[in-house]
PDB file of C-alpha atoms in Angstrom:
ATOM      1  CA  UNK A  14      -0.015  -0.108  -0.074  1.00 62.00           C
ATOM      2  CA  UNK A  15       0.969   3.606  -0.007  1.00 82.00           C
ATOM      3  CA  UNK A  16       0.397   7.182   1.520  1.00 91.00           C
ATOM      4  CA  UNK A  17      -0.143   9.904  -1.115  1.00 92.00           C
ATOM      5  CA  UNK A  18      -1.531  12.952   0.255  1.00 94.00           C
ATOM      6  CA  UNK A  19      -2.141  16.538  -1.182  1.00 93.00           C
ATOM      7  CA  UNK A  20      -3.210  20.013   0.301  1.00 92.00           C
ATOM      8  CA  UNK A  21      -4.226  22.720  -2.061  1.00 89.00           C
ATOM      9  CA  UNK A  22      -5.720  25.911  -2.573  1.00 86.00           C
ATOM     10  CA  UNK A  23      -6.963  28.203  -5.467  1.00 83.00           C
ATOM     11  CA  UNK A  24      -3.440  29.153  -6.030  1.00 83.00           C
ATOM     12  CA  UNK A  25      -1.054  26.282  -5.117  1.00 88.00           C
ATOM     13  CA  UNK A  26      -0.660  22.377  -4.674  1.00 91.00           C
ATOM     14  CA  UNK A  27       1.403  20.621  -2.166  1.00 93.00           C
ATOM     15  CA  UNK A  28       1.548  16.750  -2.973  1.00 95.00           C
ATOM     16  CA  UNK A  29       3.736  14.186  -0.717  1.00 95.00           C
ATOM     17  CA  UNK A  30       4.084  10.682  -0.990  1.00 95.00           C
ATOM     18  CA  UNK A  31       6.058   8.119   0.961  1.00 94.00           C
ATOM     19  CA  UNK A  32       8.674   6.047  -0.908  1.00 92.00           C
ATOM     20  CA  UNK A  33       7.716   2.230   0.214  1.00 89.00           C
ATOM     21  CA  UNK A  34       6.718   0.237  -2.859  1.00 84.00           C
ATOM     22  CA  UNK A  35       5.633  -3.421  -2.811  1.00 78.00           C
ATOM     23  CA  UNK A  36       5.117  -5.834  -5.504  1.00 74.00           C
ATOM     24  CA  UNK A  37       1.563  -6.580  -4.588  1.00 69.00           C
ATOM     25  CA  UNK A  38       2.329  -9.908  -2.725  1.00 74.00           C
ATOM     26  CA  UNK A  39       3.692  -8.528   0.366  1.00 75.00           C
ATOM     27  CA  UNK A  40       7.202  -7.953  -0.758  1.00 82.00           C
ATOM     28  CA  UNK A  41       8.934  -4.666  -0.475  1.00 86.00           C
ATOM     29  CA  UNK A  42      10.826  -3.745  -3.735  1.00 86.00           C
ATOM     30  CA  UNK A  43      11.802  -0.142  -3.101  1.00 88.00           C
ATOM     31  CA  UNK A  44      12.270   2.186  -0.051  1.00 91.00           C
ATOM     32  CA  UNK A  45      12.275   5.426  -2.492  1.00 92.00           C
ATOM     33  CA  UNK A  46       9.719   4.638  -4.998  1.00 89.00           C
ATOM     34  CA  UNK A  47       8.069   7.702  -6.673  1.00 91.00           C
ATOM     35  CA  UNK A  48       4.215   7.421  -6.257  1.00 90.00           C
ATOM     36  CA  UNK A  49       3.321  10.462  -7.999  1.00 93.00           C
ATOM     37  CA  UNK A  50       4.576  12.253 -11.442  1.00 93.00           C
ATOM     38  CA  UNK A  51       4.525  15.842 -12.842  1.00 94.00           C
ATOM     39  CA  UNK A  52       3.761  16.113 -16.370  1.00 94.00           C
ATOM     40  CA  UNK A  53       4.174  19.290 -18.538  1.00 90.00           C
ATOM     41  CA  UNK A  54       4.741  21.280 -15.323  1.00 88.00           C
ATOM     42  CA  UNK A  55       0.567  21.273 -15.223  1.00 91.00           C
ATOM     43  CA  UNK A  56      -0.557  17.786 -14.524  1.00 93.00           C
ATOM     44  CA  UNK A  57       0.118  15.857 -11.327  1.00 93.00           C
ATOM     45  CA  UNK A  58      -0.733  12.190 -10.791  1.00 92.00           C
ATOM     46  CA  UNK A  59      -0.355   9.979  -7.820  1.00 89.00           C
ATOM     47  CA  UNK A  60      -1.184   6.545  -7.226  1.00 85.00           C
ATOM     48  CA  UNK A  61      -1.230   3.659  -4.719  1.00 82.00           C
ATOM     49  CA  UNK A  62      -0.926   0.162  -5.295  1.00 71.00           C
ATOM     50  CA  UNK A  63       1.817  -2.245  -6.320  1.00 68.00           C
ATOM     51  CA  UNK A  64       4.735  -0.856  -8.138  1.00 69.00           C
ATOM     52  CA  UNK A  65       4.168  -2.950 -11.345  1.00 71.00           C
ATOM     53  CA  UNK A  66       0.634  -1.306 -11.631  1.00 72.00           C
ATOM     54  CA  UNK A  67       1.944   2.190 -10.757  1.00 74.00           C
ATOM     55  CA  UNK A  68       4.670   2.134 -13.432  1.00 75.00           C
ATOM     56  CA  UNK A  69       2.113   0.856 -15.899  1.00 79.00           C
ATOM     57  CA  UNK A  70      -0.406   3.637 -15.192  1.00 84.00           C
ATOM     58  CA  UNK A  71       2.360   6.339 -15.259  1.00 88.00           C
ATOM     59  CA  UNK A  72       3.432   5.141 -18.841  1.00 88.00           C
ATOM     60  CA  UNK A  73      -0.411   5.309 -19.808  1.00 89.00           C
ATOM     61  CA  UNK A  74      -0.951   8.647 -18.131  1.00 92.00           C
ATOM     62  CA  UNK A  75       2.311  10.109 -19.857  1.00 93.00           C
ATOM     63  CA  UNK A  76       0.955   9.101 -23.252  1.00 94.00           C
ATOM     64  CA  UNK A  77      -2.373  10.672 -22.836  1.00 94.00           C
ATOM     65  CA  UNK A  78      -0.749  14.070 -21.269  1.00 95.00           C
ATOM     66  CA  UNK A  79       1.329  14.188 -24.493  1.00 95.00           C
ATOM     67  CA  UNK A  80      -2.048  13.807 -26.773  1.00 96.00           C
ATOM     68  CA  UNK A  81      -4.699  15.816 -24.966  1.00 95.00           C
ATOM     69  CA  UNK A  82      -5.523  18.667 -22.752  1.00 93.00           C
ATOM     70  CA  UNK A  83      -5.324  17.980 -18.987  1.00 90.00           C
ATOM     71  CA  UNK A  84      -9.139  18.359 -18.467  1.00 88.00           C
ATOM     72  CA  UNK A  85      -9.778  15.687 -21.195  1.00 91.00           C
ATOM     73  CA  UNK A  86      -7.136  13.435 -19.644  1.00 91.00           C
ATOM     74  CA  UNK A  87      -8.594  13.762 -16.055  1.00 89.00           C
ATOM     75  CA  UNK A  88     -12.076  12.747 -17.716  1.00 88.00           C
ATOM     76  CA  UNK A  89     -10.708  10.004 -19.601  1.00 89.00           C
ATOM     77  CA  UNK A  90      -8.857   8.528 -16.642  1.00 87.00           C
ATOM     78  CA  UNK A  91     -11.986   8.996 -14.391  1.00 85.00           C
ATOM     79  CA  UNK A  92     -14.136   6.846 -16.846  1.00 85.00           C
ATOM     80  CA  UNK A  93     -11.199   4.190 -17.288  1.00 83.00           C
ATOM     81  CA  UNK A  94     -10.692   3.858 -13.410  1.00 82.00           C
ATOM     82  CA  UNK A  95     -14.399   4.183 -12.728  1.00 80.00           C
ATOM     83  CA  UNK A  96     -15.176   1.107 -15.186  1.00 81.00           C
ATOM     84  CA  UNK A  97     -12.259  -1.074 -14.109  1.00 76.00           C
ATOM     85  CA  UNK A  98     -12.835  -4.206 -12.250  1.00 74.00           C
ATOM     86  CA  UNK A  99     -10.932  -4.703  -9.055  1.00 67.00           C
ATOM     87  CA  UNK A 100      -8.865  -7.905  -8.914  1.00 64.00           C
ATOM     88  CA  UNK A 101      -6.652  -9.411  -6.345  1.00 50.00           C
ATOM     89  CA  UNK A 102      -3.680  -7.181  -7.538  1.00 53.00           C
ATOM     90  CA  UNK A 103      -5.494  -3.968  -7.796  1.00 55.00           C
ATOM     91  CA  UNK A 104      -8.377  -3.918  -5.311  1.00 50.00           C
ATOM     92  CA  UNK A 105      -7.003  -0.837  -3.391  1.00 57.00           C
ATOM     93  CA  UNK A 106      -5.677   1.456  -6.232  1.00 71.00           C
ATOM     94  CA  UNK A 107      -6.626   4.957  -5.677  1.00 80.00           C
ATOM     95  CA  UNK A 108      -5.484   7.708  -8.027  1.00 84.00           C
ATOM     96  CA  UNK A 109      -5.005  11.761  -7.390  1.00 89.00           C
ATOM     97  CA  UNK A 110      -4.971  14.080 -10.099  1.00 90.00           C
ATOM     98  CA  UNK A 111      -4.399  17.738 -10.411  1.00 91.00           C
ATOM     99  CA  UNK A 112      -4.825  20.068 -13.241  1.00 90.00           C
ATOM    100  CA  UNK A 113      -2.672  23.075 -12.686  1.00 89.00           C
ATOM    101  CA  UNK A 114      -3.222  24.624 -16.361  1.00 86.00           C
ATOM    102  CA  UNK A 115      -6.177  26.598 -15.796  1.00 79.00           C
ATOM    103  CA  UNK A 116      -6.906  29.829 -13.444  1.00 71.00           C
ATOM    104  CA  UNK A 117      -7.219  27.817 -10.247  1.00 71.00           C
ATOM    105  CA  UNK A 118      -6.140  24.169  -9.193  1.00 84.00           C
ATOM    106  CA  UNK A 119      -8.789  21.347  -9.743  1.00 84.00           C
ATOM    107  CA  UNK A 120      -7.841  18.195  -7.942  1.00 86.00           C
ATOM    108  CA  UNK A 121      -9.622  14.777  -8.056  1.00 83.00           C
ATOM    109  CA  UNK A 122      -9.374  11.300  -5.961  1.00 82.00           C
ATOM    110  CA  UNK A 123     -10.948   8.268  -7.297  1.00 79.00           C
ATOM    111  CA  UNK A 124     -10.751   4.527  -6.209  1.00 79.00           C
ATOM    112  CA  UNK A 125     -10.664   1.562  -8.725  1.00 77.00           C
ATOM    113  CA  UNK A 126     -14.255   0.553  -9.737  1.00 75.00           C
ATOM    114  CA  UNK A 127     -16.046   3.434  -8.182  1.00 76.00           C
ATOM    115  CA  UNK A 128     -17.655   5.953 -10.256  1.00 72.00           C
ATOM    116  CA  UNK A 129     -18.006   8.213  -7.396  1.00 69.00           C
ATOM    117  CA  UNK A 130     -15.220  10.681  -7.500  1.00 73.00           C
ATOM    118  CA  UNK A 131     -14.212  13.847  -5.549  1.00 77.00           C
ATOM    119  CA  UNK A 132     -13.446  16.770  -7.775  1.00 77.00           C
ATOM    120  CA  UNK A 133     -12.866  19.863  -6.097  1.00 79.00           C
ATOM    121  CA  UNK A 134     -11.627  23.531  -7.150  1.00 79.00           C
ATOM    122  CA  UNK A 135     -10.962  25.447  -3.942  1.00 78.00           C
ATOM    123  CA  UNK A 136     -11.942  29.318  -3.682  1.00 78.00           C
ATOM    124  CA  UNK A 137     -10.228  32.028  -2.073  1.00 77.00           C
ATOM    125  CA  UNK A 138      -8.412  31.208   1.071  1.00 79.00           C
ATOM    126  CA  UNK A 139      -9.900  27.364   1.375  1.00 84.00           C
ATOM    127  CA  UNK A 140      -7.440  24.526   1.726  1.00 88.00           C
ATOM    128  CA  UNK A 141      -8.481  21.252   0.475  1.00 87.00           C
ATOM    129  CA  UNK A 142      -6.969  17.873   1.385  1.00 90.00           C
ATOM    130  CA  UNK A 143      -6.829  14.806  -0.645  1.00 89.00           C
ATOM    131  CA  UNK A 144      -5.469  11.553   0.159  1.00 89.00           C
ATOM    132  CA  UNK A 145      -5.169   8.008   0.061  1.00 87.00           C
ATOM    133  CA  UNK A 146      -3.591   5.826   2.844  1.00 86.00           C
ATOM    134  CA  UNK A 147      -3.175   2.133   3.905  1.00 86.00           C
ATOM    135  CA  UNK A 148      -6.134  -0.056   4.494  1.00 83.00           C
ATOM    136  CA  UNK A 149      -5.408  -0.705   8.006  1.00 87.00           C
ATOM    137  CA  UNK A 150      -5.340   3.101   9.032  1.00 91.00           C
ATOM    138  CA  UNK A 151      -8.938   4.373   9.115  1.00 90.00           C
ATOM    139  CA  UNK A 152      -9.581   7.590   7.212  1.00 88.00           C
ATOM    140  CA  UNK A 153     -11.356   8.942  10.510  1.00 92.00           C
ATOM    141  CA  UNK A 154      -8.003   8.546  12.195  1.00 94.00           C
ATOM    142  CA  UNK A 155      -6.141  10.431   9.368  1.00 94.00           C
ATOM    143  CA  UNK A 156      -8.667  13.169   9.432  1.00 92.00           C
ATOM    144  CA  UNK A 157      -8.627  13.709  13.139  1.00 95.00           C
ATOM    145  CA  UNK A 158      -4.751  13.875  12.881  1.00 96.00           C
ATOM    146  CA  UNK A 159      -5.269  16.542  10.177  1.00 94.00           C
ATOM    147  CA  UNK A 160      -7.499  18.501  12.376  1.00 93.00           C
ATOM    148  CA  UNK A 161      -4.998  18.352  15.290  1.00 95.00           C
ATOM    149  CA  UNK A 162      -1.999  19.384  13.239  1.00 95.00           C
ATOM    150  CA  UNK A 163      -4.143  22.324  11.663  1.00 91.00           C
ATOM    151  CA  UNK A 164      -5.164  23.506  14.965  1.00 92.00           C
ATOM    152  CA  UNK A 165      -1.639  23.186  16.531  1.00 92.00           C
ATOM    153  CA  UNK A 166      -0.268  25.016  13.296  1.00 89.00           C
ATOM    154  CA  UNK A 167      -2.598  28.117  13.943  1.00 87.00           C
ATOM    155  CA  UNK A 168      -3.202  30.470  10.993  1.00 84.00           C
ATOM    156  CA  UNK A 169      -1.639  29.006   7.775  1.00 82.00           C
ATOM    157  CA  UNK A 170       0.356  31.496   6.004  1.00 79.00           C
ATOM    158  CA  UNK A 171       2.644  29.507   3.510  1.00 84.00           C
ATOM    159  CA  UNK A 172       3.177  26.378   1.749  1.00 87.00           C
ATOM    160  CA  UNK A 173       6.160  25.480   4.110  1.00 89.00           C
ATOM    161  CA  UNK A 174       3.632  25.238   7.017  1.00 92.00           C
ATOM    162  CA  UNK A 175       1.676  22.892   4.815  1.00 92.00           C
ATOM    163  CA  UNK A 176       4.689  20.875   4.183  1.00 93.00           C
ATOM    164  CA  UNK A 177       5.485  20.701   7.671  1.00 94.00           C
ATOM    165  CA  UNK A 178       1.931  19.417   8.330  1.00 95.00           C
ATOM    166  CA  UNK A 179       2.322  16.883   5.434  1.00 95.00           C
ATOM    167  CA  UNK A 180       5.531  15.745   7.005  1.00 96.00           C
ATOM    168  CA  UNK A 181       4.223  15.371  10.455  1.00 97.00           C
ATOM    169  CA  UNK A 182       0.912  13.524   8.806  1.00 96.00           C
ATOM    170  CA  UNK A 183       3.217  10.963   7.088  1.00 96.00           C
ATOM    171  CA  UNK A 184       5.257  10.371  10.172  1.00 97.00           C
ATOM    172  CA  UNK A 185       1.828   9.585  11.942  1.00 97.00           C
ATOM    173  CA  UNK A 186       0.515   7.430   9.242  1.00 95.00           C
ATOM    174  CA  UNK A 187       3.813   5.592   8.812  1.00 95.00           C
ATOM    175  CA  UNK A 188       3.928   4.900  12.597  1.00 96.00           C
ATOM    176  CA  UNK A 189       0.534   3.523  12.538  1.00 95.00           C
ATOM    177  CA  UNK A 190       1.367   1.117   9.433  1.00 92.00           C
ATOM    178  CA  UNK A 191       5.009   0.676   9.250  1.00 91.00           C
ATOM    179  CA  UNK A 192       4.918  -2.352   7.083  1.00 87.00           C
ATOM    180  CA  UNK A 193       3.065  -0.409   4.130  1.00 87.00           C
ATOM    181  CA  UNK A 194       4.226   3.546   4.651  1.00 91.00           C
ATOM    182  CA  UNK A 195       7.760   4.703   5.402  1.00 93.00           C
ATOM    183  CA  UNK A 196       9.388   8.366   5.719  1.00 94.00           C
ATOM    184  CA  UNK A 197      11.306   8.570   2.624  1.00 94.00           C
ATOM    185  CA  UNK A 198       8.876  11.149   1.185  1.00 95.00           C
ATOM    186  CA  UNK A 199       8.983  13.130  -2.210  1.00 95.00           C
ATOM    187  CA  UNK A 200       7.225  16.441  -2.194  1.00 94.00           C
ATOM    188  CA  UNK A 201       6.023  18.573  -4.956  1.00 94.00           C
ATOM    189  CA  UNK A 202       4.994  22.254  -4.406  1.00 92.00           C
ATOM    190  CA  UNK A 203       3.825  24.600  -7.010  1.00 90.00           C
ATOM    191  CA  UNK A 204       2.132  28.096  -7.035  1.00 86.00           C
ATOM    192  CA  UNK A 205       0.137  29.043  -9.907  1.00 79.00           C
TER     193      UNK A 205
END
């Protein structure tokens, strides 16, 4: 499994992912796997699941981004992921996507085989969170930790504060599920 998380607002996005990757059969194959990629400086795609599946999807996304506008790529990927049938190898796959090419950030999260997606475009000072974590750490527990970290941070004035919250959140999730999440993180921050 994996932990891919993002905080984003109308004018920025900050994505972070741990580096632990497995082969889908319980074997660790990398401590420093890149679980999200940035294409054309304007399209960010992150995914959880086995490394084999991630690499295949990253190749497919690169091909699409080179052929179509970002908004259309998001729609095509959402349709493909929503219509996919979960199997033993990919029942937990979740994707996070961001289109940074417009006037504001548009983010999306979707699980394989589910047509319900969360598509968000924050307004003003609003900051949104998207994330996908290990099955053995409840979303409620992660959300409670986020609320605690926000409260501790006080007023958020820059992306460095958000990155610090993301690091603390990753440390928390990796302490809850050390066999599936580590602290070897990769970060992407962009203002638009």
